[in-house]
C-alpha positions as a printed Julia matrix, in Angstrom:
282×3 Matrix{Float64}:
   0.0    0.0     0.0
   1.28   3.48   -0.9
   1.25   5.85    2.01
  -0.76   9.01    1.49
   1.31  12.17    1.53
   0.06  15.01    3.74
  -1.44  17.84    1.7
   0.85  20.41    3.25
   3.83  18.47    1.86
   2.56  18.22   -1.72
   4.16  20.71   -4.08
   1.35  22.48   -5.91
   1.46  25.14   -8.62
  -0.11  28.33   -7.34
  -2.69  29.69   -9.73
  -2.35  33.06   -8.04
   1.04  33.49   -9.68
  -0.65  33.37  -13.09
  -3.6   35.66  -12.46
  -3.76  37.04   -8.92
  -7.22  37.38   -7.46
  -8.17  41.1    -7.45
  -8.98  41.22   -3.76
  -8.88  45.02   -3.63
 -11.75  45.22   -6.11
 -14.05  43.45   -3.7
 -12.8   45.19   -0.57
 -14.56  48.39   -1.69
 -17.87  46.67   -2.49
 -20.78  46.14   -0.17
 -21.96  42.62    0.57
 -24.89  43.0    -1.84
 -22.59  44.33   -4.57
 -20.21  41.4    -4.09
 -23.09  38.96   -4.46
 -24.31  40.78   -7.57
 -20.86  40.64   -9.17
 -20.46  36.94   -8.38
 -23.9   36.25   -9.83
 -23.01  38.12  -13.04
 -19.76  36.15  -13.39
 -21.58  32.87  -12.73
 -24.3   33.6   -15.29
 -21.76  34.85  -17.85
 -19.91  31.54  -17.81
 -23.1   29.8   -18.99
 -24.52  32.48  -21.3
 -24.75  31.51  -24.96
 -27.82  33.39  -26.22
 -28.55  37.03  -26.94
 -31.22  37.19  -24.23
 -28.7   35.86  -21.69
 -26.2   38.6   -22.55
 -28.89  41.28  -22.49
 -29.81  40.15  -18.98
 -26.14  40.38  -17.95
 -25.86  43.91  -19.34
 -28.97  45.0   -17.45
 -27.78  43.4   -14.21
 -24.4   45.11  -14.46
 -25.79  48.55  -15.27
 -28.29  48.31  -12.42
 -25.58  47.22   -9.99
 -23.27  50.14  -10.75
 -25.7   52.97  -11.49
 -25.43  52.99  -15.28
 -28.6   53.72  -17.23
 -27.81  52.27  -20.65
 -25.78  49.35  -21.97
 -24.8   47.99  -25.34
 -22.82  44.91  -26.32
 -21.98  43.16  -29.51
 -19.51  41.98  -32.1
 -17.71  44.24  -34.56
 -16.57  42.7   -37.83
 -13.04  43.83  -38.64
 -11.82  45.1   -41.99
  -8.27  45.53  -43.32
  -5.9   47.08  -40.81
  -8.27  46.35  -37.91
 -10.82  48.88  -39.16
 -14.57  48.9   -38.56
 -16.39  46.8   -41.17
 -19.84  46.68  -39.58
 -21.69  45.16  -36.66
 -21.97  41.36  -36.75
 -24.29  41.41  -33.73
 -25.68  44.11  -31.45
 -27.43  43.54  -28.12
 -29.11  46.7   -26.91
 -30.1   47.39  -23.31
 -31.27  50.98  -23.44
 -29.0   52.66  -26.01
 -30.81  55.12  -28.31
 -31.21  53.69  -31.81
 -29.89  56.88  -33.43
 -26.42  56.08  -32.08
 -26.27  52.74  -33.96
 -27.93  53.06  -37.35
 -25.66  55.81  -38.78
 -22.66  53.44  -38.7
 -24.1   51.64  -41.69
 -23.52  54.75  -43.81
 -20.26  56.31  -44.94
 -17.29  56.78  -42.62
 -19.15  57.72  -39.44
 -17.55  54.86  -37.51
 -14.16  56.43  -38.11
 -15.29  59.63  -36.38
 -16.26  57.84  -33.16
 -13.24  58.3   -30.87
 -14.41  55.54  -28.52
 -14.77  53.02  -31.31
 -11.45  53.85  -32.96
  -9.65  53.78  -29.59
 -11.19  50.42  -28.69
 -10.16  48.87  -32.01
  -6.59  50.12  -31.62
  -6.06  49.13  -27.99
  -8.38  46.63  -26.32
  -8.86  47.7   -22.72
 -11.41  49.49  -20.56
 -11.87  53.15  -21.5
 -13.4   55.83  -19.34
 -15.13  58.16  -21.8
 -13.76  61.27  -20.13
 -10.23  60.0   -20.79
 -10.96  59.77  -24.52
 -12.83  63.06  -24.79
  -9.96  65.01  -23.29
  -7.56  63.71  -25.95
  -9.68  64.61  -29.0
  -9.24  67.91  -30.76
 -10.69  67.64  -34.28
 -13.92  69.51  -34.94
 -15.59  66.39  -36.36
 -14.78  64.35  -33.27
 -16.03  67.11  -30.97
 -19.26  67.29  -32.97
 -19.66  63.52  -32.68
 -19.18  63.65  -28.91
 -21.67  66.52  -28.61
 -24.26  64.53  -30.57
 -23.74  61.54  -28.28
 -24.27  63.69  -25.2
 -27.42  65.11  -26.79
 -28.69  61.52  -27.09
 -28.2   61.02  -23.35
 -24.76  59.37  -23.43
 -23.03  61.72  -21.0
 -20.47  59.5   -19.34
 -19.56  55.85  -19.32
 -17.16  53.0   -19.99
 -16.29  50.92  -23.05
 -14.3   47.68  -23.15
 -13.27  45.49  -26.09
 -11.75  42.05  -26.68
 -10.26  40.64  -29.9
 -11.12  37.09  -30.88
  -8.4   34.57  -31.71
  -9.04  34.76  -35.44
  -8.53  38.55  -35.58
 -11.92  38.66  -37.31
 -14.19  40.14  -34.63
 -13.98  42.44  -31.63
 -16.43  41.83  -28.8
 -17.36  45.04  -26.99
 -19.5   46.37  -24.15
 -20.43  49.97  -23.4
 -22.12  51.23  -20.24
 -23.45  54.79  -20.1
 -24.91  57.0   -17.41
 -26.12  60.53  -16.87
 -23.76  61.43  -14.03
 -20.06  61.39  -13.24
 -18.41  58.07  -12.47
 -16.14  57.17   -9.6
 -13.48  56.13  -12.11
 -11.03  54.8    -9.53
 -13.69  52.38   -8.3
 -15.65  51.56  -11.46
 -12.95  51.24  -14.15
 -11.26  48.17  -12.58
 -14.67  46.55  -12.05
 -15.69  47.06  -15.66
 -12.31  45.68  -16.76
 -12.65  42.58  -14.56
 -16.34  41.73  -14.78
 -16.71  42.95  -18.35
 -14.18  40.33  -19.48
 -16.68  37.58  -18.57
 -19.47  39.29  -20.51
 -17.15  39.66  -23.5
 -16.42  35.93  -23.38
 -20.16  35.27  -23.51
 -20.42  37.53  -26.56
 -17.5   35.73  -28.16
 -19.38  32.43  -27.9
 -22.04  33.92  -30.17
 -19.58  34.77  -32.94
 -21.09  33.69  -36.26
 -19.25  30.91  -38.1
 -16.48  32.16  -40.33
 -17.12  31.62  -44.01
 -14.32  30.26  -46.19
 -11.91  33.07  -46.93
 -12.65  35.02  -50.09
  -9.74  36.89  -51.6
 -10.72  40.38  -52.7
  -8.03  41.69  -55.01
  -7.43  45.07  -56.59
  -6.84  43.06  -59.76
 -10.64  42.63  -59.89
 -10.97  46.38  -60.48
 -11.26  47.92  -63.91
  -8.59  50.31  -65.16
 -10.84  53.29  -64.41
 -11.6   52.0   -60.9
  -7.88  51.58  -60.18
  -7.3   55.14  -61.37
 -10.01  56.47  -59.06
  -8.71  54.42  -56.15
  -5.23  55.87  -56.68
  -6.66  59.39  -56.48
  -8.59  58.39  -53.33
  -5.34  57.04  -51.91
  -3.68  60.47  -52.12
  -6.65  62.19  -50.49
  -8.67  63.62  -53.35
 -12.41  64.16  -52.83
 -15.08  62.85  -55.19
 -15.52  66.35  -56.61
 -11.77  66.77  -57.19
 -11.46  63.37  -58.86
 -14.39  64.22  -61.12
 -12.72  67.46  -62.2
  -9.43  65.64  -62.88
 -11.07  62.9   -64.96
 -13.63  65.16  -66.62
 -16.7   63.37  -65.3
 -19.43  64.24  -62.82
 -19.15  63.75  -59.07
 -22.13  61.39  -59.33
 -20.14  59.17  -61.73
 -17.24  59.07  -59.29
 -19.6   58.05  -56.48
 -20.9   55.24  -58.69
 -17.38  53.95  -59.37
 -16.41  54.18  -55.7
 -19.51  52.17  -54.81
 -18.35  49.45  -57.22
 -14.85  49.58  -55.7
 -16.34  49.1   -52.22
 -18.4   46.14  -53.46
 -15.49  44.42  -55.23
 -13.1   44.87  -52.3
 -15.78  44.07  -49.67
 -15.21  47.3   -47.74
 -17.51  50.04  -46.48
 -15.29  53.13  -46.39
 -12.65  55.0   -48.36
 -10.02  54.36  -45.68
 -10.65  50.6   -45.84
 -10.35  50.66  -49.63
  -7.06  52.54  -49.31
  -5.85  50.01  -46.72
  -6.51  47.17  -49.19
  -4.73  49.13  -51.92
  -1.68  49.66  -49.72
  -1.6   46.02  -48.57
  -1.77  44.78  -52.16
   0.77  47.25  -53.52
  -1.36  49.51  -55.7
   1.14  51.68  -57.57
   1.21  55.42  -57.06
   0.22  57.72  -59.89
   3.01  58.03  -62.43
   2.48  59.48  -65.85
  -0.71  59.32  -67.92
  -3.3   56.75  -66.93
  -5.66  55.21  -69.42
  -9.46  55.12  -69.16
């Protein structure tokens, strides 16, 4: 018979050395808040439907005095750019803050979205607003505040395929205790993001979208777009109407499977579209 070894003599690998338990997060919470957080984490580990995640968002916002929440999956384009929403789960966000992203380059004006795609961590909105100086970004922020999104937090997480970013945003109408709330959103939000990740749609077989699929005229227009010319300027250069240029750019977007000029340019750069040099044929 093999003698049992006392537990205190068994060498065990400490999990705390890999990811220490954030004890200080819970030290500042009341007993009811601790129970609420543990319940959210427990439910998040089993959530695999949209209604489950919506319930998690509502529970979290109610627990920490937010008034609106939004979660979902962002489909990534070339260069980790916004290529549309693959899934959106709304828990109180105004619809007018979501639908405009389907048109034009509005997503690229959202400082929270662009920051989240570049660096995946928890963002306090005030932190982002204080670093933005362009008139378009300030106008975007003002419109968001007009819709009731005064202050809040956003967190994002990239999936392993680099195809989607899961995100959560929590908004409120009053100032946040950032020192207390930011670490909680970072910690608890990670579990909600994992639940969102489980709802990622299956990835279709890769389709290669090449600039070689473009006509000679479309390549010419894309080269002018690449150096920053507007539709009106390109029309003047090529001797056609601005409406014609918009038509060609729409075909470029369709052939390259992109939704914005910057994404089309990113594809052009990645695939080595030559710069303008000498006369270019029709």
